JSON list of C-alpha atoms and ligand atoms in Angstrom, two decimals:
[
{"chain": "A", "resi": 7, "resn": "MET", "atom": "CA", "xyz": [5.40, -7.11, 2.93]},
{"chain": "A", "resi": 8, "resn": "LEU", "atom": "CA", "xyz": [3.58, -9.38, 0.51]},
{"chain": "A", "resi": 9, "resn": "ALA", "atom": "CA", "xyz": [0.14, -8.16, 1.60]},
{"chain": "A", "resi": 10, "resn": "THR", "atom": "CA", "xyz": [-0.35, -6.08, -1.53]},
{"chain": "A", "resi": 11, "resn": "LEU", "atom": "CA", "xyz": [0.74, -9.01, -3.67]},
{"chain": "A", "resi": 12, "resn": "SER", "atom": "CA", "xyz": [-1.88, -11.23, -2.01]},
{"chain": "A", "resi": 13, "resn": "THR", "atom": "CA", "xyz": [-4.73, -8.80, -2.59]},
{"chain": "A", "resi": 14, "resn": "ARG", "atom": "CA", "xyz": [-3.52, -8.12, -6.15]},
{"chain": "A", "resi": 15, "resn": "LEU", "atom": "CA", "xyz": [-3.44, -11.80, -7.07]},
{"chain": "A", "resi": 16, "resn": "ALA", "atom": "CA", "xyz": [-7.00, -12.08, -5.79]},
{"chain": "A", "resi": 17, "resn": "THR", "atom": "CA", "xyz": [-8.31, -8.80, -7.22]},
{"chain": "A", "resi": 18, "resn": "ASP", "atom": "CA", "xyz": [-6.51, -8.59, -10.59]},
{"chain": "A", "resi": 19, "resn": "GLY", "atom": "CA", "xyz": [-5.72, -12.27, -11.05]},
{"chain": "A", "resi": 20, "resn": "GLY", "atom": "CA", "xyz": [-9.11, -13.55, -9.89]},
{"chain": "A", "resi": 21, "resn": "MET", "atom": "CA", "xyz": [-7.33, -16.15, -7.77]},
{"chain": "A", "resi": 22, "resn": "THR", "atom": "CA", "xyz": [-8.37, -17.79, -4.54]},
{"chain": "A", "resi": 23, "resn": "VAL", "atom": "CA", "xyz": [-5.40, -16.89, -2.33]},
{"chain": "A", "resi": 24, "resn": "GLY", "atom": "CA", "xyz": [-4.62, -18.64, 0.94]},
{"chain": "A", "resi": 25, "resn": "VAL", "atom": "CA", "xyz": [-2.49, -16.49, 3.25]},
{"chain": "A", "resi": 26, "resn": "ILE", "atom": "CA", "xyz": [-0.58, -17.67, 6.32]},
{"chain": "A", "resi": 27, "resn": "ALA", "atom": "CA", "xyz": [0.65, -15.61, 9.28]},
{"chain": "A", "resi": 28, "resn": "ARG", "atom": "CA", "xyz": [0.97, -16.52, 12.94]},
{"chain": "A", "resi": 29, "resn": "THR", "atom": "CA", "xyz": [-1.24, -13.75, 14.27]},
{"chain": "A", "resi": 30, "resn": "ARG", "atom": "CA", "xyz": [-4.72, -12.56, 13.40]},
{"chain": "A", "resi": 31, "resn": "ASP", "atom": "CA", "xyz": [-3.42, -8.98, 13.63]},
{"chain": "A", "resi": 32, "resn": "SER", "atom": "CA", "xyz": [-1.13, -9.56, 10.65]},
{"chain": "A", "resi": 33, "resn": "LEU", "atom": "CA", "xyz": [-3.92, -11.17, 8.67]},
{"chain": "A", "resi": 34, "resn": "GLU", "atom": "CA", "xyz": [-6.34, -8.34, 9.45]},
{"chain": "A", "resi": 35, "resn": "ARG", "atom": "CA", "xyz": [-3.81, -5.79, 8.17]},
{"chain": "A", "resi": 36, "resn": "MET", "atom": "CA", "xyz": [-3.73, -7.54, 4.82]},
{"chain": "A", "resi": 37, "resn": "GLY", "atom": "CA", "xyz": [-6.60, -5.60, 3.22]},
{"chain": "A", "resi": 38, "resn": "SER", "atom": "CA", "xyz": [-9.42, -7.03, 1.16]},
{"chain": "A", "resi": 39, "resn": "VAL", "atom": "CA", "xyz": [-10.47, -7.86, -2.37]},
{"chain": "A", "resi": 40, "resn": "SER", "atom": "CA", "xyz": [-12.31, -5.08, -4.21]},
{"chain": "A", "resi": 41, "resn": "PRO", "atom": "CA", "xyz": [-16.10, -5.57, -4.35]},
{"chain": "A", "resi": 42, "resn": "GLY", "atom": "CA", "xyz": [-17.35, -7.25, -7.50]},
{"chain": "A", "resi": 43, "resn": "LYS", "atom": "CA", "xyz": [-14.11, -9.21, -8.10]},
{"chain": "A", "resi": 44, "resn": "VAL", "atom": "CA", "xyz": [-14.15, -12.99, -8.32]},
{"chain": "A", "resi": 45, "resn": "GLY", "atom": "CA", "xyz": [-10.91, -13.57, -6.37]},
{"chain": "A", "resi": 46, "resn": "ARG", "atom": "CA", "xyz": [-10.90, -14.36, -2.66]},
{"chain": "A", "resi": 47, "resn": "LEU", "atom": "CA", "xyz": [-8.48, -14.18, 0.26]},
{"chain": "A", "resi": 48, "resn": "ILE", "atom": "CA", "xyz": [-8.56, -17.03, 2.74]},
{"chain": "A", "resi": 49, "resn": "PRO", "atom": "CA", "xyz": [-6.50, -16.16, 5.84]},
{"chain": "A", "resi": 50, "resn": "MET", "atom": "CA", "xyz": [-5.07, -18.79, 8.15]},
{"chain": "A", "resi": 51, "resn": "ALA", "atom": "CA", "xyz": [-3.33, -18.16, 11.47]},
{"chain": "A", "resi": 52, "resn": "LEU", "atom": "CA", "xyz": [-0.66, -20.81, 11.98]},
{"chain": "A", "resi": 53, "resn": "ASP", "atom": "CA", "xyz": [3.09, -21.09, 12.55]},
{"chain": "A", "resi": 54, "resn": "TYR", "atom": "CA", "xyz": [4.61, -22.71, 9.46]},
{"chain": "A", "resi": 55, "resn": "HIS", "atom": "CA", "xyz": [7.34, -24.26, 11.62]},
{"chain": "A", "resi": 56, "resn": "ASP", "atom": "CA", "xyz": [4.57, -26.45, 13.07]},
{"chain": "A", "resi": 57, "resn": "LEU", "atom": "CA", "xyz": [4.82, -28.89, 10.18]},
{"chain": "A", "resi": 58, "resn": "THR", "atom": "CA", "xyz": [1.85, -31.02, 11.23]},
{"chain": "A", "resi": 59, "resn": "ARG", "atom": "CA", "xyz": [-0.53, -28.04, 11.17]},
{"chain": "A", "resi": 60, "resn": "LEU", "atom": "CA", "xyz": [1.06, -26.69, 8.01]},
{"chain": "A", "resi": 61, "resn": "ARG", "atom": "CA", "xyz": [0.65, -29.99, 6.16]},
{"chain": "A", "resi": 62, "resn": "HIS", "atom": "CA", "xyz": [-2.97, -30.32, 7.33]},
{"chain": "A", "resi": 63, "resn": "TRP", "atom": "CA", "xyz": [-3.76, -26.81, 6.17]},
{"chain": "A", "resi": 64, "resn": "VAL", "atom": "CA", "xyz": [-2.21, -27.25, 2.71]},
{"chain": "A", "resi": 65, "resn": "ALA", "atom": "CA", "xyz": [-4.05, -30.55, 2.28]},
{"chain": "A", "resi": 66, "resn": "HIS", "atom": "CA", "xyz": [-7.34, -29.11, 3.59]},
{"chain": "A", "resi": 67, "resn": "PHE", "atom": "CA", "xyz": [-7.02, -26.02, 1.39]},
{"chain": "A", "resi": 68, "resn": "GLN", "atom": "CA", "xyz": [-6.62, -28.16, -1.70]},
{"chain": "A", "resi": 69, "resn": "LEU", "atom": "CA", "xyz": [-9.53, -30.42, -0.76]},
{"chain": "A", "resi": 70, "resn": "MET", "atom": "CA", "xyz": [-11.75, -27.35, -0.47]},
{"chain": "A", "resi": 71, "resn": "GLU", "atom": "CA", "xyz": [-10.39, -25.23, -3.33]},
{"chain": "A", "resi": 72, "resn": "GLY", "atom": "CA", "xyz": [-8.63, -27.63, -5.69]},
{"chain": "A", "resi": 73, "resn": "PRO", "atom": "CA", "xyz": [-4.92, -28.20, -6.36]},
{"chain": "A", "resi": 74, "resn": "LEU", "atom": "CA", "xyz": [-2.64, -25.19, -5.87]},
{"chain": "A", "resi": 75, "resn": "ASP", "atom": "CA", "xyz": [-1.35, -23.50, -9.05]},
{"chain": "A", "resi": 76, "resn": "LEU", "atom": "CA", "xyz": [1.08, -21.14, -7.32]},
{"chain": "A", "resi": 77, "resn": "VAL", "atom": "CA", "xyz": [2.89, -20.98, -3.99]},
{"chain": "A", "resi": 78, "resn": "VAL", "atom": "CA", "xyz": [4.70, -17.79, -2.96]},
{"chain": "A", "resi": 79, "resn": "ALA", "atom": "CA", "xyz": [6.98, -18.69, -0.08]},
{"chain": "A", "resi": 80, "resn": "TRP", "atom": "CA", "xyz": [8.80, -16.17, 2.08]},
{"chain": "A", "resi": 81, "resn": "ILE", "atom": "CA", "xyz": [9.99, -18.36, 4.89]},
{"chain": "A", "resi": 82, "resn": "HIS", "atom": "CA", "xyz": [12.15, -17.17, 7.75]},
{"chain": "A", "resi": 83, "resn": "GLU", "atom": "CA", "xyz": [15.15, -19.40, 8.53]},
{"chain": "A", "resi": 84, "resn": "PRO", "atom": "CA", "xyz": [15.31, -22.29, 8.76]},
{"chain": "A", "resi": 85, "resn": "VAL", "atom": "CA", "xyz": [13.64, -22.66, 5.35]},
{"chain": "A", "resi": 86, "resn": "GLU", "atom": "CA", "xyz": [13.89, -26.43, 5.56]},
{"chain": "A", "resi": 87, "resn": "PRO", "atom": "CA", "xyz": [11.98, -28.58, 6.31]},
{"chain": "A", "resi": 88, "resn": "VAL", "atom": "CA", "xyz": [9.14, -26.07, 5.78]},
{"chain": "A", "resi": 89, "resn": "LEU", "atom": "CA", "xyz": [9.56, -25.75, 2.02]},
{"chain": "A", "resi": 90, "resn": "SER", "atom": "CA", "xyz": [9.85, -29.51, 1.50]},
{"chain": "A", "resi": 91, "resn": "ALA", "atom": "CA", "xyz": [6.66, -30.06, 3.52]},
{"chain": "A", "resi": 92, "resn": "ILE", "atom": "CA", "xyz": [4.77, -27.61, 1.30]},
{"chain": "A", "resi": 93, "resn": "ILE", "atom": "CA", "xyz": [6.14, -29.17, -1.89]},
{"chain": "A", "resi": 94, "resn": "SER", "atom": "CA", "xyz": [5.21, -32.71, -0.86]},
{"chain": "A", "resi": 95, "resn": "GLU", "atom": "CA", "xyz": [1.66, -31.72, 0.18]},
{"chain": "A", "resi": 96, "resn": "VAL", "atom": "CA", "xyz": [1.06, -29.88, -3.10]},
{"chain": "A", "resi": 97, "resn": "GLU", "atom": "CA", "xyz": [2.50, -32.79, -5.08]},
{"chain": "A", "resi": 98, "resn": "ALA", "atom": "CA", "xyz": [0.08, -35.17, -3.33]},
{"chain": "A", "resi": 99, "resn": "TYR", "atom": "CA", "xyz": [-2.84, -33.42, -5.07]},
{"chain": "A", "resi": 100, "resn": "ARG", "atom": "CA", "xyz": [-1.33, -31.81, -8.11]},
{"chain": "A", "resi": 101, "resn": "HIS", "atom": "CA", "xyz": [-0.53, -33.94, -11.13]},
{"chain": "A", "resi": 102, "resn": "MET", "atom": "CA", "xyz": [0.36, -31.21, -13.57]},
{"chain": "A", "resi": 103, "resn": "PRO", "atom": "CA", "xyz": [2.90, -28.35, -13.43]},
{"chain": "A", "resi": 104, "resn": "TRP", "atom": "CA", "xyz": [2.61, -25.77, -10.65]},
{"chain": "A", "resi": 105, "resn": "HIS", "atom": "CA", "xyz": [4.75, -22.78, -9.69]},
{"chain": "A", "resi": 106, "resn": "LEU", "atom": "CA", "xyz": [6.80, -22.21, -6.56]},
{"chain": "A", "resi": 107, "resn": "VAL", "atom": "CA", "xyz": [8.13, -18.67, -6.10]},
{"chain": "A", "resi": 108, "resn": "GLU", "atom": "CA", "xyz": [10.67, -18.55, -3.30]},
{"chain": "A", "resi": 109, "resn": "VAL", "atom": "CA", "xyz": [11.36, -15.04, -1.99]},
{"chain": "A", "resi": 110, "resn": "VAL", "atom": "CA", "xyz": [14.71, -14.64, -0.24]},
{"chain": "A", "resi": 111, "resn": "GLY", "atom": "CA", "xyz": [16.47, -11.75, 1.48]},
{"chain": "A", "resi": 112, "resn": "SER", "atom": "CA", "xyz": [19.66, -10.05, 0.34]},
{"chain": "A", "resi": 113, "resn": "ARG", "atom": "CA", "xyz": [21.96, -12.77, 1.61]},
{"chain": "A", "resi": 114, "resn": "GLY", "atom": "CA", "xyz": [20.01, -15.37, -0.37]},
{"chain": "A", "resi": 115, "resn": "GLY", "atom": "CA", "xyz": [21.55, -13.92, -3.52]},
{"chain": "A", "resi": 116, "resn": "VAL", "atom": "CA", "xyz": [24.90, -15.48, -2.78]},
{"chain": "A", "resi": 117, "resn": "GLN", "atom": "CA", "xyz": [23.56, -18.78, -1.45]},
{"chain": "A", "resi": 118, "resn": "PRO", "atom": "CA", "xyz": [22.32, -21.72, -3.50]},
{"chain": "A", "resi": 119, "resn": "GLY", "atom": "CA", "xyz": [18.55, -21.97, -3.93]},
{"chain": "A", "resi": 120, "resn": "SER", "atom": "CA", "xyz": [16.46, -24.47, -2.03]},
{"chain": "A", "resi": 121, "resn": "PRO", "atom": "CA", "xyz": [16.50, -27.81, -3.79]},
{"chain": "A", "resi": 122, "resn": "VAL", "atom": "CA", "xyz": [13.30, -28.96, -5.47]},
{"chain": "A", "resi": 123, "resn": "PRO", "atom": "CA", "xyz": [13.13, -32.76, -5.57]},
{"chain": "A", "resi": 124, "resn": "ARG", "atom": "CA", "xyz": [13.60, -34.34, -8.99]},
{"chain": "A", "resi": 125, "resn": "GLY", "atom": "CA", "xyz": [10.56, -35.91, -10.57]},
{"chain": "A", "resi": 126, "resn": "THR", "atom": "CA", "xyz": [8.09, -33.36, -9.21]},
{"chain": "A", "resi": 127, "resn": "TRP", "atom": "CA", "xyz": [5.73, -31.11, -11.16]},
{"chain": "A", "resi": 128, "resn": "CYS", "atom": "CA", "xyz": [7.18, -28.09, -9.37]},
{"chain": "A", "resi": 129, "resn": "LEU", "atom": "CA", "xyz": [8.50, -25.23, -11.54]},
{"chain": "A", "resi": 130, "resn": "SER", "atom": "CA", "xyz": [10.67, -23.24, -9.16]},
{"chain": "A", "resi": 131, "resn": "GLN", "atom": "CA", "xyz": [11.44, -19.52, -9.34]},
{"chain": "A", "resi": 132, "resn": "ARG", "atom": "CA", "xyz": [13.54, -17.47, -6.96]},
{"chain": "A", "resi": 133, "resn": "VAL", "atom": "CA", "xyz": [13.21, -13.77, -6.21]},
{"chain": "A", "resi": 134, "resn": "VAL", "atom": "CA", "xyz": [16.08, -12.10, -4.34]},
{"chain": "A", "resi": 135, "resn": "LEU", "atom": "CA", "xyz": [15.32, -8.88, -2.46]},
{"chain": "A", "resi": 136, "resn": "GLY", "atom": "CA", "xyz": [18.10, -6.34, -2.62]},
{"chain": "A", "resi": 137, "resn": "PHE", "atom": "CA", "xyz": [18.16, -2.64, -1.78]},
{"chain": "A", "resi": 138, "resn": "MET", "atom": "CA", "xyz": [17.73, 0.65, -3.64]},
{"chain": "A", "resi": 139, "resn": "VAL", "atom": "CA", "xyz": [20.36, 3.27, -4.37]},
{"chain": "A", "resi": 140, "resn": "GLU", "atom": "CA", "xyz": [18.94, 6.72, -5.03]},
{"chain": "A", "resi": 141, "resn": "SER", "atom": "CA", "xyz": [20.92, 9.95, -5.35]},
{"chain": "A", "resi": 142, "resn": "GLY", "atom": "CA", "xyz": [23.91, 8.30, -3.72]},
{"chain": "A", "resi": 143, "resn": "PHE", "atom": "CA", "xyz": [21.93, 7.01, -0.72]},
{"chain": "A", "resi": 144, "resn": "SER", "atom": "CA", "xyz": [20.89, 3.42, -0.14]},
{"chain": "A", "resi": 145, "resn": "ARG", "atom": "CA", "xyz": [17.71, 2.16, 1.51]},
{"chain": "A", "resi": 146, "resn": "TRP", "atom": "CA", "xyz": [15.84, -1.09, 1.90]},
{"chain": "A", "resi": 147, "resn": "LEU", "atom": "CA", "xyz": [12.92, -1.84, -0.40]},
{"chain": "A", "resi": 148, "resn": "SER", "atom": "CA", "xyz": [9.47, -0.62, 0.54]},
{"chain": "A", "resi": 149, "resn": "HIS", "atom": "CA", "xyz": [6.65, -3.13, 0.99]},
{"chain": "A", "resi": 150, "resn": "GLU", "atom": "CA", "xyz": [5.08, -1.89, -2.24]},
{"chain": "A", "resi": 151, "resn": "GLU", "atom": "CA", "xyz": [8.33, -2.36, -4.19]},
{"chain": "A", "resi": 152, "resn": "ILE", "atom": "CA", "xyz": [8.64, -5.90, -2.84]},
{"chain": "A", "resi": 153, "resn": "SER", "atom": "CA", "xyz": [5.07, -6.82, -3.76]},
{"chain": "A", "resi": 154, "resn": "GLN", "atom": "CA", "xyz": [5.41, -5.21, -7.20]},
{"chain": "A", "resi": 155, "resn": "GLY", "atom": "CA", "xyz": [8.76, -6.92, -7.85]},
{"chain": "A", "resi": 156, "resn": "VAL", "atom": "CA", "xyz": [7.45, -10.36, -6.90]},
{"chain": "A", "resi": 157, "resn": "PHE", "atom": "CA", "xyz": [4.33, -9.78, -9.02]},
{"chain": "A", "resi": 158, "resn": "GLU", "atom": "CA", "xyz": [6.50, -8.95, -12.03]},
{"chain": "A", "resi": 159, "resn": "ALA", "atom": "CA", "xyz": [8.70, -12.00, -11.38]},
{"chain": "A", "resi": 160, "resn": "ILE", "atom": "CA", "xyz": [5.62, -14.23, -11.38]},
{"chain": "A", "resi": 161, "resn": "GLN", "atom": "CA", "xyz": [4.44, -12.71, -14.64]},
{"chain": "A", "resi": 162, "resn": "SER", "atom": "CA", "xyz": [7.87, -13.01, -16.30]},
{"chain": "A", "resi": 163, "resn": "GLY", "atom": "CA", "xyz": [8.38, -16.63, -15.24]},
{"chain": "A", "resi": 164, "resn": "GLN", "atom": "CA", "xyz": [12.14, -16.02, -14.93]},
{"chain": "A", "resi": 165, "resn": "LEU", "atom": "CA", "xyz": [13.94, -18.67, -12.91]},
{"chain": "A", "resi": 166, "resn": "GLN", "atom": "CA", "xyz": [15.91, -16.06, -10.96]},
{"chain": "A", "resi": 167, "resn": "SER", "atom": "CA", "xyz": [15.09, -12.40, -10.54]},
{"chain": "A", "resi": 168, "resn": "MET", "atom": "CA", "xyz": [16.10, -9.51, -8.35]},
{"chain": "A", "resi": 169, "resn": "VAL", "atom": "CA", "xyz": [14.14, -6.65, -6.83]},
{"chain": "A", "resi": 170, "resn": "GLY", "atom": "CA", "xyz": [16.47, -3.66, -6.44]},
{"chain": "A", "resi": 171, "resn": "THR", "atom": "CA", "xyz": [20.20, -4.41, -6.43]},
{"chain": "A", "resi": 172, "resn": "LEU", "atom": "CA", "xyz": [22.91, -6.20, -4.43]},
{"chain": "A", "resi": 173, "resn": "GLU", "atom": "CA", "xyz": [25.69, -4.05, -5.89]},
{"chain": "A", "resi": 174, "resn": "PRO", "atom": "CA", "xyz": [27.76, -2.51, -4.55]},
{"chain": "A", "resi": 175, "resn": "TRP", "atom": "CA", "xyz": [27.24, -4.69, -1.47]},
{"chain": "A", "resi": 176, "resn": "ASP", "atom": "CA", "xyz": [29.39, -2.36, 0.65]},
{"chain": "A", "resi": 177, "resn": "GLU", "atom": "CA", "xyz": [26.72, 0.29, 0.21]},
{"chain": "A", "resi": 178, "resn": "HIS", "atom": "CA", "xyz": [23.80, -1.75, 1.50]},
{"chain": "A", "resi": 179, "resn": "PRO", "atom": "CA", "xyz": [21.78, 0.12, 4.17]},
{"chain": "B", "resi": 230, "resn": "LIG", "atom": "N1", "xyz": [15.74, -6.31, 1.01]},
{"chain": "B", "resi": 230, "resn": "LIG", "atom": "C1", "xyz": [14.90, -5.44, 1.54]},
{"chain": "B", "resi": 230, "resn": "LIG", "atom": "O1", "xyz": [14.74, -4.34, 1.03]},
{"chain": "B", "resi": 230, "resn": "LIG", "atom": "C2", "xyz": [14.14, -5.80, 2.76]},
{"chain": "B", "resi": 230, "resn": "LIG", "atom": "C3", "xyz": [13.12, -4.96, 3.20]},
{"chain": "B", "resi": 230, "resn": "LIG", "atom": "C4", "xyz": [12.43, -5.30, 4.35]},
{"chain": "B", "resi": 230, "resn": "LIG", "atom": "C5", "xyz": [12.76, -6.46, 5.03]},
{"chain": "B", "resi": 230, "resn": "LIG", "atom": "N2", "xyz": [13.75, -7.26, 4.60]},
{"chain": "B", "resi": 230, "resn": "LIG", "atom": "C6", "xyz": [14.10, -8.47, 5.32]},
{"chain": "B", "resi": 230, "resn": "LIG", "atom": "O2", "xyz": [13.08, -9.40, 5.14]},
{"chain": "B", "resi": 230, "resn": "LIG", "atom": "C7", "xyz": [13.00, -10.23, 6.28]},
{"chain": "B", "resi": 230, "resn": "LIG", "atom": "C8", "xyz": [11.55, -10.41, 6.70]},
{"chain": "B", "resi": 230, "resn": "LIG", "atom": "O3", "xyz": [11.08, -9.26, 7.34]},
{"chain": "B", "resi": 230, "resn": "LIG", "atom": "P1", "xyz": [9.74, -9.29, 8.17]},
{"chain": "B", "resi": 230, "resn": "LIG", "atom": "O4", "xyz": [9.66, -10.47, 9.06]},
{"chain": "B", "resi": 230, "resn": "LIG", "atom": "O5", "xyz": [9.55, -7.95, 8.79]},
{"chain": "B", "resi": 230, "resn": "LIG", "atom": "O6", "xyz": [8.69, -9.50, 6.98]},
{"chain": "B", "resi": 230, "resn": "LIG", "atom": "P2", "xyz": [7.13, -9.28, 7.00]},
{"chain": "B", "resi": 230, "resn": "LIG", "atom": "O7", "xyz": [6.64, -9.50, 5.61]},
{"chain": "B", "resi": 230, "resn": "LIG", "atom": "O8", "xyz": [6.75, -8.03, 7.67]},
{"chain": "B", "resi": 230, "resn": "LIG", "atom": "O9", "xyz": [6.67, -10.43, 7.93]},
{"chain": "B", "resi": 230, "resn": "LIG", "atom": "C9", "xyz": [6.62, -11.67, 7.48]},
{"chain": "B", "resi": 230, "resn": "LIG", "atom": "C10", "xyz": [5.15, -12.20, 7.46]},
{"chain": "B", "resi": 230, "resn": "LIG", "atom": "O10", "xyz": [5.25, -13.59, 7.69]},
{"chain": "B", "resi": 230, "resn": "LIG", "atom": "C11", "xyz": [4.56, -13.92, 8.89]},
{"chain": "B", "resi": 230, "resn": "LIG", "atom": "N3", "xyz": [5.35, -14.92, 9.58]},
{"chain": "B", "resi": 230, "resn": "LIG", "atom": "C12", "xyz": [6.59, -14.76, 10.09]},
{"chain": "B", "resi": 230, "resn": "LIG", "atom": "N4", "xyz": [6.99, -15.92, 10.67]},
{"chain": "B", "resi": 230, "resn": "LIG", "atom": "C13", "xyz": [5.98, -16.81, 10.50]},
{"chain": "B", "resi": 230, "resn": "LIG", "atom": "C14", "xyz": [5.78, -18.17, 10.85]},
{"chain": "B", "resi": 230, "resn": "LIG", "atom": "N5", "xyz": [6.70, -18.86, 11.53]},
{"chain": "B", "resi": 230, "resn": "LIG", "atom": "N6", "xyz": [4.62, -18.76, 10.50]},
{"chain": "B", "resi": 230, "resn": "LIG", "atom": "C15", "xyz": [3.67, -18.07, 9.83]},
{"chain": "B", "resi": 230, "resn": "LIG", "atom": "N7", "xyz": [3.79, -16.80, 9.45]},
{"chain": "B", "resi": 230, "resn": "LIG", "atom": "C16", "xyz": [4.93, -16.17, 9.79]},
{"chain": "B", "resi": 230, "resn": "LIG", "atom": "C17", "xyz": [4.39, -12.62, 9.64]},
{"chain": "B", "resi": 230, "resn": "LIG", "atom": "O11", "xyz": [3.20, -12.57, 10.41]},
{"chain": "B", "resi": 230, "resn": "LIG", "atom": "P3", "xyz": [3.16, -12.94, 11.96]},
{"chain": "B", "resi": 230, "resn": "LIG", "atom": "O12", "xyz": [4.21, -12.13, 12.63]},
{"chain": "B", "resi": 230, "resn": "LIG", "atom": "O13", "xyz": [1.77, -12.65, 12.39]},
{"chain": "B", "resi": 230, "resn": "LIG", "atom": "O14", "xyz": [3.46, -14.38, 11.98]},
{"chain": "B", "resi": 230, "resn": "LIG", "atom": "C18", "xyz": [4.27, -11.60, 8.53]},
{"chain": "B", "resi": 230, "resn": "LIG", "atom": "O15", "xyz": [2.94, -11.54, 8.06]},
{"chain": "B", "resi": 230, "resn": "LIG", "atom": "C19", "xyz": [13.86, -9.59, 7.36]},
{"chain": "B", "resi": 230, "resn": "LIG", "atom": "O16", "xyz": [15.04, -10.35, 7.47]},
{"chain": "B", "resi": 230, "resn": "LIG", "atom": "C20", "xyz": [14.17, -8.21, 6.80]},
{"chain": "B", "resi": 230, "resn": "LIG", "atom": "O17", "xyz": [15.46, -7.76, 7.16]},
{"chain": "B", "resi": 230, "resn": "LIG", "atom": "C21", "xyz": [14.44, -6.97, 3.46]}
]
């Protein structure tokens, strides 16, 4: 669902974007950076619940490409200890502010956000995915709406933002 966001950050933002999924199939579906653009996509097939591999990859990525400026994390439950592992590996290389954008599903809107340890350089944002109500009917967000909403949240820098709505909750799809 964040495939378009990944290619957009690379194409429009000129970023080097590391992308994780477990399977090569998912990574191959991601698309590519337009020719002539400076940004790059670097795919990596790993399970982020394998913390040893995850930590090695984040460390290796930063050794090759430099400290991470931005992490967009959509992590299936359990979010911890995955998020903490990412934060500590980034902090090991990064000694100036960086951004963590945590994307959470509809139920995340009523739960407290993941704690970011005090004393880190991490500036944390949270994007809650809701649903759409159109002409009296509700539906889940499309992949494009999710990618667009997260892109706008990154640009706005708002601590908490919402794509779609959570109200009225009784009408969720
Ligand atoms: N609010 C809304 O409108 C809305 C809309 C759609 C979905 N959702 C919710 O969003 C949640 C996520 O849906 P989804 O899974 O279908 O999202 P998805 O974006 O299609 O899949 C998640 C991505 O993460 C990868 N991934 C999953 N587990 C991983 C792991 N352990 N390690 C590394 N990569 C991993 C997947 O690739 P691999 O499978 O290759 O690992 C895939 O590329 C669901 O709960 C769904 O109900 C909400």
